Amino acid sequence: MNERLVSDRLKCVASFLPKGAWFADIGSDHAYLPVYVCKRDKQAAAIAGELNEGPYQSAKKTVTAEGLTNRIEVRKGNGLAILSANEVNQVVIAGMGGSLISGILEDGKQKLAGVEQIVAQPNVEARAVRVWLQNNGFRLNGESILEEAGHIYEVLSAVRDKHTAKMTEKELLLGPYLMKEGSDVFQTKWKAEIAKRERVIKQMKQAASPDLAKMEKFRHEIELIQEGLT
Ligand SMILES: C[S@@+](CC[C@H](N)C(=O)[O-])C[C@H]1O[C@@H](n2cnc3c(N)ncnc32)[C@H](O)[C@@H]1O
Protein backbone atom coordinates (compact mmCIF):
# COMPACT_ATOMS: atom_id res chain seq x y z
CA MET A 1 0.00 0.00 0.00
CA ASN A 2 1.41 3.33 -1.05
CA GLU A 3 1.28 5.72 1.92
CA ARG A 4 0.50 8.57 -0.43
CA LEU A 5 -2.81 6.86 -1.24
CA VAL A 6 -3.94 7.07 2.40
CA SER A 7 -6.38 9.95 2.80
CA ASP A 8 -5.54 13.01 4.90
CA ARG A 9 -8.68 12.11 6.88
CA LEU A 10 -7.24 8.73 7.94
CA LYS A 11 -3.79 10.26 8.54
CA CYS A 12 -5.45 12.74 10.87
CA VAL A 13 -7.22 9.90 12.72
CA ALA A 14 -3.88 8.05 13.02
CA SER A 15 -2.17 11.16 14.43
CA PHE A 16 -4.24 10.85 17.62
CA LEU A 17 -2.92 7.36 18.45
CA PRO A 18 0.07 7.09 20.80
CA LYS A 19 3.33 5.35 19.84
CA GLY A 20 3.03 1.60 20.28
CA ALA A 21 -0.75 1.71 20.08
CA TRP A 22 -2.56 -1.59 20.55
CA PHE A 23 -5.86 -0.76 19.00
CA ALA A 24 -9.06 -1.95 17.34
CA ASP A 25 -10.26 -0.34 14.12
CA ILE A 26 -13.98 -0.99 13.97
CA GLY A 27 -15.46 -0.84 10.46
CA SER A 28 -11.99 -1.06 8.96
CA ASP A 29 -13.04 -1.62 5.33
CA HIS A 30 -9.71 -2.07 3.46
CA ALA A 31 -7.76 -1.94 6.74
CA TYR A 32 -5.86 1.08 5.40
CA LEU A 33 -5.73 2.73 8.83
CA PRO A 34 -4.17 -0.18 10.78
CA VAL A 35 -1.77 -0.90 7.90
CA TYR A 36 -0.71 2.77 7.75
CA VAL A 37 -0.17 2.91 11.53
CA CYS A 38 1.65 -0.45 11.79
CA LYS A 39 3.96 0.31 8.87
CA ARG A 40 5.08 3.55 10.50
CA ASP A 41 5.28 2.21 14.04
CA LYS A 42 6.93 -1.17 14.55
CA GLN A 43 5.55 -1.44 18.10
CA ALA A 44 1.92 -0.96 17.06
CA ALA A 45 -0.54 -3.84 16.67
CA ALA A 46 -4.20 -3.87 15.72
CA ILE A 47 -7.41 -5.79 15.35
CA ALA A 48 -9.44 -4.78 12.30
CA GLY A 49 -13.15 -5.45 12.69
CA GLU A 50 -15.63 -5.63 9.82
CA LEU A 51 -19.31 -6.43 9.75
CA ASN A 52 -19.62 -7.11 6.03
CA GLU A 53 -18.08 -9.90 3.98
CA GLY A 54 -16.78 -7.74 1.09
CA PRO A 55 -14.83 -5.26 3.24
CA TYR A 56 -13.73 -8.12 5.55
CA GLN A 57 -12.14 -9.89 2.56
CA SER A 58 -10.60 -6.58 1.37
CA ALA A 59 -9.09 -6.03 4.82
CA LYS A 60 -7.60 -9.53 4.90
CA LYS A 61 -6.19 -9.02 1.40
CA THR A 62 -4.49 -5.71 2.30
CA VAL A 63 -3.02 -7.06 5.54
CA THR A 64 -1.67 -10.18 3.81
CA ALA A 65 -0.27 -8.18 0.88
CA GLU A 66 1.54 -5.89 3.32
CA GLY A 67 3.00 -8.85 5.27
CA LEU A 68 1.37 -7.65 8.49
CA THR A 69 -0.66 -10.72 9.49
CA ASN A 70 1.54 -11.10 12.61
CA ARG A 71 0.51 -7.63 13.88
CA ILE A 72 -2.95 -7.01 12.41
CA GLU A 73 -5.68 -9.55 13.00
CA VAL A 74 -8.80 -9.18 10.86
CA ARG A 75 -12.05 -10.31 12.47
CA LYS A 76 -15.58 -10.42 11.12
CA GLY A 77 -18.42 -9.27 13.34
CA ASN A 78 -20.63 -6.50 14.61
CA GLY A 79 -18.99 -3.52 16.29
CA LEU A 80 -17.11 -4.22 19.51
CA ALA A 81 -18.47 -7.81 19.68
CA ILE A 82 -15.29 -8.96 17.93
CA LEU A 83 -13.22 -8.02 21.00
CA SER A 84 -12.56 -9.84 24.25
CA ALA A 85 -12.17 -7.77 27.42
CA ASN A 86 -8.76 -6.07 27.82
CA GLU A 87 -7.59 -6.98 24.33
CA VAL A 88 -6.80 -3.45 23.15
CA ASN A 89 -5.95 -0.06 24.67
CA GLN A 90 -7.48 2.15 21.99
CA VAL A 91 -10.58 1.92 19.82
CA VAL A 92 -10.94 3.76 16.51
CA ILE A 93 -14.27 4.12 14.69
CA ALA A 94 -14.04 6.23 11.54
CA GLY A 95 -16.04 7.07 8.46
CA MET A 96 -19.56 6.49 9.78
CA GLY A 97 -22.33 8.70 11.09
CA GLY A 98 -22.16 9.87 14.69
CA SER A 99 -25.34 8.00 15.65
CA LEU A 100 -23.97 4.73 14.31
CA ILE A 101 -20.64 5.31 16.12
CA SER A 102 -22.34 6.06 19.44
CA GLY A 103 -24.65 3.05 18.91
CA ILE A 104 -21.64 0.78 18.39
CA LEU A 105 -20.00 2.17 21.55
CA GLU A 106 -23.21 1.78 23.56
CA ASP A 107 -23.88 -1.80 22.37
CA GLY A 108 -20.32 -2.86 23.15
CA LYS A 109 -19.84 -0.90 26.37
CA GLN A 110 -18.70 -3.90 28.43
CA LYS A 111 -15.82 -4.49 25.97
CA LEU A 112 -14.41 -1.05 26.73
CA ALA A 113 -13.29 -1.89 30.28
CA GLY A 114 -9.56 -1.84 29.45
CA VAL A 115 -9.79 0.83 26.76
CA GLU A 116 -7.96 4.08 27.58
CA GLN A 117 -8.72 6.07 24.45
CA ILE A 118 -11.40 6.32 21.78
CA VAL A 119 -10.73 8.06 18.47
CA ALA A 120 -13.87 8.73 16.44
CA GLN A 121 -14.32 10.31 13.04
CA PRO A 122 -18.03 10.88 12.54
CA ASN A 123 -18.97 11.97 9.00
CA VAL A 124 -22.05 13.71 10.43
CA GLU A 125 -23.61 14.24 13.87
CA ALA A 126 -20.40 14.54 15.87
CA ARG A 127 -22.63 15.83 18.68
CA ALA A 128 -24.01 12.31 19.25
CA VAL A 129 -20.47 11.02 19.82
CA ARG A 130 -19.57 13.86 22.24
CA VAL A 131 -22.74 13.16 24.22
CA TRP A 132 -21.95 9.45 24.43
CA LEU A 133 -18.35 10.09 25.49
CA GLN A 134 -19.29 12.52 28.24
CA ASN A 135 -22.03 10.22 29.56
CA ASN A 136 -19.70 7.24 29.67
CA GLY A 137 -16.61 8.44 31.49
CA PHE A 138 -14.52 9.60 28.53
CA ARG A 139 -13.08 13.13 28.41
CA LEU A 140 -12.40 14.78 25.06
CA ASN A 141 -8.67 15.50 24.88
CA GLY A 142 -8.39 16.69 21.31
CA GLU A 143 -10.27 17.40 18.10
CA SER A 144 -9.35 18.19 14.50
CA ILE A 145 -11.27 19.44 11.53
CA LEU A 146 -10.12 19.11 7.94
CA GLU A 147 -11.37 19.49 4.41
CA GLU A 148 -10.62 16.88 1.78
CA ALA A 149 -12.10 16.40 -1.67
CA GLY A 150 -14.94 18.80 -0.94
CA HIS A 151 -15.93 17.20 2.38
CA ILE A 152 -15.33 18.50 5.89
CA TYR A 153 -14.41 15.93 8.53
CA GLU A 154 -14.18 16.12 12.30
CA VAL A 155 -11.91 13.84 14.33
CA LEU A 156 -12.49 13.42 18.08
CA SER A 157 -10.17 11.87 20.63
CA ALA A 158 -11.21 11.04 24.20
CA VAL A 159 -9.48 9.43 27.16
CA ARG A 160 -10.94 7.59 30.13
CA ASP A 161 -11.44 10.03 33.01
CA LYS A 162 -14.09 9.77 35.74
CA HIS A 163 -13.89 13.50 36.48
CA THR A 164 -15.25 14.77 33.21
CA ALA A 165 -16.62 18.33 33.25
CA LYS A 166 -19.96 18.57 31.45
CA MET A 167 -19.79 20.26 28.07
CA THR A 168 -22.20 23.09 27.31
CA GLU A 169 -24.81 22.72 24.54
CA LYS A 170 -22.59 24.88 22.33
CA GLU A 171 -19.53 22.73 23.00
CA LEU A 172 -21.45 19.51 22.33
CA LEU A 173 -22.64 20.82 18.98
CA LEU A 174 -19.51 22.58 17.74
CA GLY A 175 -16.74 20.82 19.65
CA PRO A 176 -14.87 22.62 22.46
CA TYR A 177 -11.41 22.37 20.85
CA LEU A 178 -12.65 23.16 17.35
CA MET A 179 -14.60 26.17 18.58
CA LYS A 180 -11.61 27.53 20.49
CA GLU A 181 -9.34 27.10 17.47
CA GLY A 182 -11.97 28.60 15.13
CA SER A 183 -10.09 27.57 11.97
CA ASP A 184 -11.15 28.61 8.47
CA VAL A 185 -12.55 25.11 7.85
CA PHE A 186 -14.57 25.34 11.07
CA GLN A 187 -15.97 28.73 9.98
CA THR A 188 -16.83 27.35 6.53
CA LYS A 189 -18.60 24.32 7.97
CA TRP A 190 -20.74 26.19 10.45
CA LYS A 191 -21.64 29.08 8.13
CA ALA A 192 -22.96 26.42 5.73
CA GLU A 193 -24.81 24.74 8.62
CA ILE A 194 -26.50 28.06 9.49
CA ALA A 195 -27.55 28.52 5.87
CA LYS A 196 -28.90 24.95 5.79
CA ARG A 197 -31.03 25.55 8.88
CA GLU A 198 -32.27 28.89 7.56
CA ARG A 199 -33.38 27.20 4.34
CA VAL A 200 -35.23 24.48 6.25
CA ILE A 201 -36.96 27.04 8.50
CA LYS A 202 -38.05 29.01 5.42
CA GLN A 203 -39.49 25.86 3.82
CA MET A 204 -41.20 24.86 7.04
CA LYS A 205 -42.88 28.26 7.36
CA GLN A 206 -44.61 27.58 4.05
CA ALA A 207 -46.01 24.23 5.20
CA ALA A 208 -49.75 23.96 5.96
CA SER A 209 -49.05 23.00 9.57
CA PRO A 210 -45.42 23.90 10.39
CA ASP A 211 -43.57 21.81 12.96
CA LEU A 212 -43.07 24.62 15.46
CA ALA A 213 -40.93 22.58 17.85
CA LYS A 214 -38.51 21.63 15.07
CA MET A 215 -38.36 25.24 13.86
CA GLU A 216 -37.55 26.37 17.38
CA LYS A 217 -34.83 23.72 17.68
CA PHE A 218 -33.19 24.98 14.46
CA ARG A 219 -33.48 28.62 15.60
CA HIS A 220 -31.83 27.72 18.89
CA GLU A 221 -29.03 25.89 17.06
CA ILE A 222 -28.48 28.90 14.78
CA GLU A 223 -28.05 31.07 17.88
CA LEU A 224 -25.55 28.62 19.38
CA ILE A 225 -23.58 28.45 16.13
CA GLN A 226 -23.53 32.23 15.75
CA GLU A 227 -22.18 32.55 19.29
CA GLY A 228 -19.56 29.88 18.54
CA LEU A 229 -18.42 31.69 15.41
CA THR A 230 -17.70 34.98 17.13
C1 LIG B 1 -17.51 4.08 5.09
S1 LIG B 1 -16.61 2.73 5.69
C2 LIG B 1 -15.30 3.50 6.60
C3 LIG B 1 -14.06 2.69 6.52
C4 LIG B 1 -12.87 3.22 7.31
N1 LIG B 1 -13.11 3.11 8.74
C5 LIG B 1 -12.57 4.64 6.94
O1 LIG B 1 -12.78 5.54 7.76
O2 LIG B 1 -12.12 4.87 5.80
C6 LIG B 1 -17.60 2.06 6.96
C7 LIG B 1 -17.29 0.58 7.20
O3 LIG B 1 -17.88 0.19 8.42
C8 LIG B 1 -18.43 -1.10 8.28
N2 LIG B 1 -19.45 -1.22 9.32
C9 LIG B 1 -20.66 -0.62 9.38
N3 LIG B 1 -21.30 -0.95 10.52
C10 LIG B 1 -20.46 -1.76 11.21
C11 LIG B 1 -20.54 -2.43 12.46
N4 LIG B 1 -21.63 -2.34 13.21
N5 LIG B 1 -19.48 -3.18 12.85
C12 LIG B 1 -18.39 -3.29 12.09
N6 LIG B 1 -18.25 -2.70 10.88
C13 LIG B 1 -19.27 -1.93 10.46
C14 LIG B 1 -18.92 -1.14 6.85
O4 LIG B 1 -18.98 -2.47 6.35
C15 LIG B 1 -17.85 -0.31 6.12
O5 LIG B 1 -16.82 -1.12 5.61
JSON list of C-alpha atoms and ligand atoms in Angstrom, two decimals, residues 9-10 25-29 49-52 55 77-79 94-96 100 104 121 123, ligand 1:
[
{"chain": "A", "resi": 9, "resn": "ARG", "atom": "CA", "xyz": [-8.68, 12.11, 6.88]},
{"chain": "A", "resi": 10, "resn": "LEU", "atom": "CA", "xyz": [-7.24, 8.73, 7.94]},
{"chain": "A", "resi": 25, "resn": "ASP", "atom": "CA", "xyz": [-10.26, -0.34, 14.12]},
{"chain": "A", "resi": 26, "resn": "ILE", "atom": "CA", "xyz": [-13.98, -0.99, 13.97]},
{"chain": "A", "resi": 27, "resn": "GLY", "atom": "CA", "xyz": [-15.46, -0.84, 10.46]},
{"chain": "A", "resi": 28, "resn": "SER", "atom": "CA", "xyz": [-11.99, -1.06, 8.96]},
{"chain": "A", "resi": 29, "resn": "ASP", "atom": "CA", "xyz": [-13.04, -1.62, 5.33]},
{"chain": "A", "resi": 49, "resn": "GLY", "atom": "CA", "xyz": [-13.15, -5.45, 12.69]},
{"chain": "A", "resi": 50, "resn": "GLU", "atom": "CA", "xyz": [-15.63, -5.63, 9.82]},
{"chain": "A", "resi": 51, "resn": "LEU", "atom": "CA", "xyz": [-19.31, -6.43, 9.75]},
{"chain": "A", "resi": 52, "resn": "ASN", "atom": "CA", "xyz": [-19.62, -7.11, 6.03]},
{"chain": "A", "resi": 55, "resn": "PRO", "atom": "CA", "xyz": [-14.83, -5.26, 3.24]},
{"chain": "A", "resi": 77, "resn": "GLY", "atom": "CA", "xyz": [-18.42, -9.27, 13.34]},
{"chain": "A", "resi": 78, "resn": "ASN", "atom": "CA", "xyz": [-20.63, -6.50, 14.61]},
{"chain": "A", "resi": 79, "resn": "GLY", "atom": "CA", "xyz": [-18.99, -3.52, 16.29]},
{"chain": "A", "resi": 94, "resn": "ALA", "atom": "CA", "xyz": [-14.04, 6.23, 11.54]},
{"chain": "A", "resi": 95, "resn": "GLY", "atom": "CA", "xyz": [-16.04, 7.07, 8.46]},
{"chain": "A", "resi": 96, "resn": "MET", "atom": "CA", "xyz": [-19.56, 6.49, 9.78]},
{"chain": "A", "resi": 100, "resn": "LEU", "atom": "CA", "xyz": [-23.97, 4.73, 14.31]},
{"chain": "A", "resi": 104, "resn": "ILE", "atom": "CA", "xyz": [-21.64, 0.78, 18.39]},
{"chain": "A", "resi": 121, "resn": "GLN", "atom": "CA", "xyz": [-14.32, 10.31, 13.04]},
{"chain": "A", "resi": 123, "resn": "ASN", "atom": "CA", "xyz": [-18.97, 11.97, 9.00]},
{"chain": "B", "resi": 1, "resn": "LIG", "atom": "C1", "xyz": [-17.51, 4.08, 5.09]},
{"chain": "B", "resi": 1, "resn": "LIG", "atom": "S1", "xyz": [-16.61, 2.73, 5.69]},
{"chain": "B", "resi": 1, "resn": "LIG", "atom": "C2", "xyz": [-15.30, 3.50, 6.60]},
{"chain": "B", "resi": 1, "resn": "LIG", "atom": "C3", "xyz": [-14.06, 2.69, 6.52]},
{"chain": "B", "resi": 1, "resn": "LIG", "atom": "C4", "xyz": [-12.87, 3.22, 7.31]},
{"chain": "B", "resi": 1, "resn": "LIG", "atom": "N1", "xyz": [-13.11, 3.11, 8.74]},
{"chain": "B", "resi": 1, "resn": "LIG", "atom": "C5", "xyz": [-12.57, 4.64, 6.94]},
{"chain": "B", "resi": 1, "resn": "LIG", "atom": "O1", "xyz": [-12.78, 5.54, 7.76]},
{"chain": "B", "resi": 1, "resn": "LIG", "atom": "O2", "xyz": [-12.12, 4.87, 5.80]},
{"chain": "B", "resi": 1, "resn": "LIG", "atom": "C6", "xyz": [-17.60, 2.06, 6.96]},
{"chain": "B", "resi": 1, "resn": "LIG", "atom": "C7", "xyz": [-17.29, 0.58, 7.20]},
{"chain": "B", "resi": 1, "resn": "LIG", "atom": "O3", "xyz": [-17.88, 0.19, 8.42]},
{"chain": "B", "resi": 1, "resn": "LIG", "atom": "C8", "xyz": [-18.43, -1.10, 8.28]},
{"chain": "B", "resi": 1, "resn": "LIG", "atom": "N2", "xyz": [-19.45, -1.22, 9.32]},
{"chain": "B", "resi": 1, "resn": "LIG", "atom": "C9", "xyz": [-20.66, -0.62, 9.38]},
{"chain": "B", "resi": 1, "resn": "LIG", "atom": "N3", "xyz": [-21.30, -0.95, 10.52]},
{"chain": "B", "resi": 1, "resn": "LIG", "atom": "C10", "xyz": [-20.46, -1.76, 11.21]},
{"chain": "B", "resi": 1, "resn": "LIG", "atom": "C11", "xyz": [-20.54, -2.43, 12.46]},
{"chain": "B", "resi": 1, "resn": "LIG", "atom": "N4", "xyz": [-21.63, -2.34, 13.21]},
{"chain": "B", "resi": 1, "resn": "LIG", "atom": "N5", "xyz": [-19.48, -3.18, 12.85]},
{"chain": "B", "resi": 1, "resn": "LIG", "atom": "C12", "xyz": [-18.39, -3.29, 12.09]},
{"chain": "B", "resi": 1, "resn": "LIG", "atom": "N6", "xyz": [-18.25, -2.70, 10.88]},
{"chain": "B", "resi": 1, "resn": "LIG", "atom": "C13", "xyz": [-19.27, -1.93, 10.46]},
{"chain": "B", "resi": 1, "resn": "LIG", "atom": "C14", "xyz": [-18.92, -1.14, 6.85]},
{"chain": "B", "resi": 1, "resn": "LIG", "atom": "O4", "xyz": [-18.98, -2.47, 6.35]},
{"chain": "B", "resi": 1, "resn": "LIG", "atom": "C15", "xyz": [-17.85, -0.31, 6.12]},
{"chain": "B", "resi": 1, "resn": "LIG", "atom": "O5", "xyz": [-16.82, -1.12, 5.61]}
]
